[in-house]
Short mmCIF file of C-alpha atoms in Angstrom, two decimals:
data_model
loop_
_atom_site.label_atom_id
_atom_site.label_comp_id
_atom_site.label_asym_id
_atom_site.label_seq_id
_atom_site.Cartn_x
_atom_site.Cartn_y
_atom_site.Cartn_z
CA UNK N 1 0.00 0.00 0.00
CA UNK N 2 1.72 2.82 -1.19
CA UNK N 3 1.59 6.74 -0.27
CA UNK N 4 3.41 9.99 -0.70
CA UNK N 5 3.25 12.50 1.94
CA UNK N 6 4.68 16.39 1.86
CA UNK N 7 5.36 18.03 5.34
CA UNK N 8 4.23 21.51 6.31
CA UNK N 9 5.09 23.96 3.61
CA UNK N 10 4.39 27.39 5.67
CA UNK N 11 4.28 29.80 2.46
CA UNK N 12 6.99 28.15 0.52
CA UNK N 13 5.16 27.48 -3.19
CA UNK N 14 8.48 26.83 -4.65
CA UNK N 15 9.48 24.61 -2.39
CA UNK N 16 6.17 22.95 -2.49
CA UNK N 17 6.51 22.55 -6.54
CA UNK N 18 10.14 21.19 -6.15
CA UNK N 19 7.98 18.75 -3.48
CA UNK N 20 5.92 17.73 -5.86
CA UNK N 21 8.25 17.24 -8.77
CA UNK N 22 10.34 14.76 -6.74
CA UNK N 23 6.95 12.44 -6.34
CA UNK N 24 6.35 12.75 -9.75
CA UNK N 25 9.47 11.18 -10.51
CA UNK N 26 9.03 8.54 -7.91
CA UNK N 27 5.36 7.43 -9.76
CA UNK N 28 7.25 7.36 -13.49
CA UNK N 29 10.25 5.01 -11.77
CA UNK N 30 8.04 2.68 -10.03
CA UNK N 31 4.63 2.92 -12.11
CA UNK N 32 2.39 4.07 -9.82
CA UNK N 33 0.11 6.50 -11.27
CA UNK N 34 -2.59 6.09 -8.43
CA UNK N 35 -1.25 5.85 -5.03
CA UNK N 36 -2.72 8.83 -2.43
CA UNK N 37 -0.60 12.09 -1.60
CA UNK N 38 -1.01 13.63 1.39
CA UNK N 39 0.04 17.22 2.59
CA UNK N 40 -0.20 17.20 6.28
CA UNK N 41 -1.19 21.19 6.82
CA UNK N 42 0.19 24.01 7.76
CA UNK N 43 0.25 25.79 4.49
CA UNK N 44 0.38 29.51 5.74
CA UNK N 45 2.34 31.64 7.78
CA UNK N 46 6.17 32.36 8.10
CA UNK N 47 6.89 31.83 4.52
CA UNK N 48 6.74 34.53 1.44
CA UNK N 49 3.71 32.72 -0.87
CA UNK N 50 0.91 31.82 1.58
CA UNK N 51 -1.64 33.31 -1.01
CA UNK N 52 0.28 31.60 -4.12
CA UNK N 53 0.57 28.56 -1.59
CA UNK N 54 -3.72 28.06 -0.97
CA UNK N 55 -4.30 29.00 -4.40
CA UNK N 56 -2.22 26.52 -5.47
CA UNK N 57 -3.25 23.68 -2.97
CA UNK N 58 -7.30 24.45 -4.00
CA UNK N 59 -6.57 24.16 -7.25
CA UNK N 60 -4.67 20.71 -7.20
CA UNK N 61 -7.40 18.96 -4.72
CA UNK N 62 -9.85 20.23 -6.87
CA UNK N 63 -8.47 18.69 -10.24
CA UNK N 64 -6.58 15.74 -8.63
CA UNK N 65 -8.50 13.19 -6.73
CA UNK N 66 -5.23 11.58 -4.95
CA UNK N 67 -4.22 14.48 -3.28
CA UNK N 68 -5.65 15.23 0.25
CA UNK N 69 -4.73 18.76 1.99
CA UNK N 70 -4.89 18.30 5.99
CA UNK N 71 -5.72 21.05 8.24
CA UNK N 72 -2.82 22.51 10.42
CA UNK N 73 -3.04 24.38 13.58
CA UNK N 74 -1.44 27.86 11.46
CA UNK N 75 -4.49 27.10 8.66
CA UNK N 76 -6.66 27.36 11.63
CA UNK N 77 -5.31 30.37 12.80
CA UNK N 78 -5.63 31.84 10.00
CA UNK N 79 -9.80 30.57 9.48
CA UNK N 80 -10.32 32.16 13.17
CA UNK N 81 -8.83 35.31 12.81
CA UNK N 82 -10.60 35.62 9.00
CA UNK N 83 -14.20 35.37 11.09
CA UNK N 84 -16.53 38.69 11.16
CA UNK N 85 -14.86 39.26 14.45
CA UNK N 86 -11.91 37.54 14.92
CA UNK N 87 -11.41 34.56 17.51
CA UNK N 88 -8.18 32.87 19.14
CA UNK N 89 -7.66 29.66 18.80
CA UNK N 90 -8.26 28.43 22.15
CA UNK N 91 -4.99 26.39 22.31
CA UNK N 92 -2.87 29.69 21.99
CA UNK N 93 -1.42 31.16 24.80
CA UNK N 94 -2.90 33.67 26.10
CA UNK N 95 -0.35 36.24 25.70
CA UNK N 96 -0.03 35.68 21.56
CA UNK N 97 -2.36 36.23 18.69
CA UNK N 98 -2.08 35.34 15.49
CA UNK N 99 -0.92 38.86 14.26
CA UNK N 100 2.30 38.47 16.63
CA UNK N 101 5.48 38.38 14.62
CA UNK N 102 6.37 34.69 15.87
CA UNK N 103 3.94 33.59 14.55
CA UNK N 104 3.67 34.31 10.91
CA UNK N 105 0.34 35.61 10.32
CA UNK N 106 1.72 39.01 8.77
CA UNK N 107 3.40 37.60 6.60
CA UNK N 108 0.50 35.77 5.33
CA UNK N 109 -1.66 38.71 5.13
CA UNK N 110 1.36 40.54 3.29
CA UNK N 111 0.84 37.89 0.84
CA UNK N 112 -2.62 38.98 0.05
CA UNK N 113 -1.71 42.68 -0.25
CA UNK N 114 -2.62 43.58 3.41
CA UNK N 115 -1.24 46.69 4.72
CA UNK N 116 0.15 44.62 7.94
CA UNK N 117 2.00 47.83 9.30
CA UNK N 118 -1.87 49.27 10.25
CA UNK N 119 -3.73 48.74 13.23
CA UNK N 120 -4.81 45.57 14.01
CA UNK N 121 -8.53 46.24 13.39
CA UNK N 122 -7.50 47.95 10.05
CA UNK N 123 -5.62 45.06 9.20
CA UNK N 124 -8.77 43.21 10.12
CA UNK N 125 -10.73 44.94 7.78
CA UNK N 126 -8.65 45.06 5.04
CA UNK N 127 -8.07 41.13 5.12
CA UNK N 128 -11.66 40.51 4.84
CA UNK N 129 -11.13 42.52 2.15
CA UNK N 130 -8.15 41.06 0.82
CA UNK N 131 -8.80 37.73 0.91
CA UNK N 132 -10.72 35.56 -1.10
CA UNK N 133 -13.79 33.59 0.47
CA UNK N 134 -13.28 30.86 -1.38
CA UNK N 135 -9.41 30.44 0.54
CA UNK N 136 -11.18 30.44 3.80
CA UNK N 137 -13.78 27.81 2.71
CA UNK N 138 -11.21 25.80 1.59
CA UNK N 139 -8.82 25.85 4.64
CA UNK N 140 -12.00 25.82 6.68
CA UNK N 141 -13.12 22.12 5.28
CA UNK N 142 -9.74 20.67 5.24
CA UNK N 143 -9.93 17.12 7.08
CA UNK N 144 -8.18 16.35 10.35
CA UNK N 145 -7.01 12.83 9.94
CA UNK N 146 -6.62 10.79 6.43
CA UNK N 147 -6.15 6.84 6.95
CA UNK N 148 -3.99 5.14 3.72
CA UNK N 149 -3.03 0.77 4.71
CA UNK N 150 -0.81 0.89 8.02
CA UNK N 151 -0.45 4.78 8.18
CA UNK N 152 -2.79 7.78 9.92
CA UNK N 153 -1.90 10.76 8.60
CA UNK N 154 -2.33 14.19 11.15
CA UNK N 155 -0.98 17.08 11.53
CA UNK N 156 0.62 17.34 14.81
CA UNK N 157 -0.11 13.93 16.20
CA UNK N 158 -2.83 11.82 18.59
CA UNK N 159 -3.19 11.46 22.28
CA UNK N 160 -1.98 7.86 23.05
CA UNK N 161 -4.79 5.29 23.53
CA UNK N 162 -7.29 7.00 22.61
CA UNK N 163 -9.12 5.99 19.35
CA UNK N 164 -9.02 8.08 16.07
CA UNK N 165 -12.76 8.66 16.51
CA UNK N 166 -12.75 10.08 19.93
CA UNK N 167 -9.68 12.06 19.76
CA UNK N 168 -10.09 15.91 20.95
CA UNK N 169 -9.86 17.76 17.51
CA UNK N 170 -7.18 19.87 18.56
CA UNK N 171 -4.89 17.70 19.88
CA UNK N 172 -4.36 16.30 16.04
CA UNK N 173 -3.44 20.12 14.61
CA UNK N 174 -1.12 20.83 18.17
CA UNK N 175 -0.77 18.32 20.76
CA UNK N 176 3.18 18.06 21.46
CA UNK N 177 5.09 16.22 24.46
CA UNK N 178 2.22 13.70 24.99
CA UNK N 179 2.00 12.10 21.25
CA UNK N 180 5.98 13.09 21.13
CA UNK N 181 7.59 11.12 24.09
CA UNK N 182 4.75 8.83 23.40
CA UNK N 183 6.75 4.90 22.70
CA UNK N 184 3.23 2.78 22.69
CA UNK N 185 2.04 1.01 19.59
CA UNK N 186 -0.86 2.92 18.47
CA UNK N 187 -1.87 0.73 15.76
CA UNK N 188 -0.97 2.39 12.37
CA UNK N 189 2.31 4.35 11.96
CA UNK N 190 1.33 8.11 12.66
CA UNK N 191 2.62 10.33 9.88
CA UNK N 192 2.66 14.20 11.12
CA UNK N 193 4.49 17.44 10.71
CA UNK N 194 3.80 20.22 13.37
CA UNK N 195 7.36 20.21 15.41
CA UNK N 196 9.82 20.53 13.34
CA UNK N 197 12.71 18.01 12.85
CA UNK N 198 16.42 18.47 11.35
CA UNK N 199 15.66 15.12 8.89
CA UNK N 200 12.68 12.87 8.34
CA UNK N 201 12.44 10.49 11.40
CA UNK N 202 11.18 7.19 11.52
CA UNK N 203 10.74 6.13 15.54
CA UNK N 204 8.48 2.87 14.90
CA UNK N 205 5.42 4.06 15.79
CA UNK N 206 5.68 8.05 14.30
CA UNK N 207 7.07 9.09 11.39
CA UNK N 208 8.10 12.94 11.29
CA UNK N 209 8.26 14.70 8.05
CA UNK N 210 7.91 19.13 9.14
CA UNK N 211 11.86 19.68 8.52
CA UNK N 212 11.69 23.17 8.97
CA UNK N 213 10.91 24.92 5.88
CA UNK N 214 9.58 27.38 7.94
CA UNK N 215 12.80 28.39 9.00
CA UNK N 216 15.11 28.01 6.07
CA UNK N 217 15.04 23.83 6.31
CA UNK N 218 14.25 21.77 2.84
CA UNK N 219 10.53 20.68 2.52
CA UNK N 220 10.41 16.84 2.32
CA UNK N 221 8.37 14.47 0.55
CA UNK N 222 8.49 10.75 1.40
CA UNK N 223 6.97 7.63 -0.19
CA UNK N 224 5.69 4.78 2.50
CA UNK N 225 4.97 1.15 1.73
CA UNK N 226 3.67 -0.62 4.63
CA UNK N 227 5.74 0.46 7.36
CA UNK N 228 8.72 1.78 5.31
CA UNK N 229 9.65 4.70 4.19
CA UNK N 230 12.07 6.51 2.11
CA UNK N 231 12.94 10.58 1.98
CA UNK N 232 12.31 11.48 -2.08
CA UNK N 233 15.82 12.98 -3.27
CA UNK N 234 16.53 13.95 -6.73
CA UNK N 235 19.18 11.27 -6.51
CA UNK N 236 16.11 8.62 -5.79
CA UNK N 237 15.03 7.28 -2.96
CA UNK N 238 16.67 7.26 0.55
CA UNK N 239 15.31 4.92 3.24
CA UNK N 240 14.36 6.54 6.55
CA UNK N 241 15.77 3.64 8.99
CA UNK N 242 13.58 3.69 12.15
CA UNK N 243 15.51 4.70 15.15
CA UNK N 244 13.64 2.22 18.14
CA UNK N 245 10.63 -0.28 17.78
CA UNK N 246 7.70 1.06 19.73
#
């Protein structure tokens, strides 16, 4: 049971077409013109091409039935803040919003043409503005979880023992520590971005594919059969060795 996956892309539409070009490559070498892609979220914020980056994403989901956009705790952000008034996610600390510099939403808004050195309720208003409805709709019905042979794909990760179907919806676009440190078997093999890694990991029971192109770091795109899986390299494939059995 084959499936690609792409990591969080955070405003990086080159990156994300260099991504994409390395799985394309991967389908002509080993003939697989059907198997699933998944993006695991986390396609605004930080970068320089959020707007390029959702346009592109709606477009491909909408003309290519294998590809599955999830829904990442900065595409939420973005959804509540886009609301007639705005909200905060409730998993935020307190003392952030989504307009604070470490988090990347000006940078997003930039990306729409937003005047992000206003006030915050003139950014507000120009944003609604600014933006186009069908961007919001789109991040706003983006699925939580997507389930492909031995893997369950989120985008941060899944409180331990707890089923897929009664999991708190926010733990799987931010939970942390708890899914992190986590060594139990939890069925399939988890496949998330979120927390950012140096290189792909592969720790038996999670496999972690955010490396950071957020902050500079390459944006990685991995095949997975079964249990395996190898980083996608314009050199070919390159087998992610799991570190411990869970």
């Amino acid at each position: 049971m084959r499936v690609y996956a792409i990591g969080d892309v955070h405003g990086h539409l080159a990156k994300l077409e260099g991504a994409l070009a390395l799985i394309e490559a991967d389908r002509a070498e080993c003939g697989d013109r059907t198997a699933p892609l998944v993006q695991v979220g986390d396609l605004v914020d930080r970068g320089p091409d959020s707007a390029a980056t959702v346009d592109y994403l709606l477009d491909l989901t909408r003309a290519d039935a294998r590809v599955t956009v999830l829904l990442g705790n900065h595409d939420n952000m973005f959804v509540q803040f886009m609301a007639e008034s705005p909200r905060a996610d409730p998993r935020l600390r307190a003392d952030l919003t989504w307009l604070n510099p470490r988090l990347g939403g000006l940078e997003t808004l930039a990306s729409y043409g937003v005047d992000i050195d206003a006030g915050p309720a003139e950014i507000h208003a120009q944003a609604r503005q600014a933006v186009p409805s069908a961007h919001i709709a789109f991040l706003a019905s983006l699925p939580l979880s997507f389930a492909h042979g031995s893997c369950l794909f989120v985008h941060a990760g899944i409180r331990p023992g707890i089923h897929i179907a009664n999991q708190d919806p926010g733990d799987l676009y931010w939970i942390r520590h708890r899914f992190l440190d986590s060594r139990a078997n939890h069925g399939p093999l988890i496949v998330h971005g979120h927390t950012p890694v140096e290189r792909v990991e592969h720790h038996g029971n999670r496999l972690a594919i955010d490396t950071g192109a957020a902050y500079g770091g390459p944006l990685s795109a991995v095949v997975i059969e079964g249990r395996r899986a190898w980083l996608l390299t314009p050199e070919g494939r390159q087998e992610v060795t799991p570190r411990a059995a869970a």
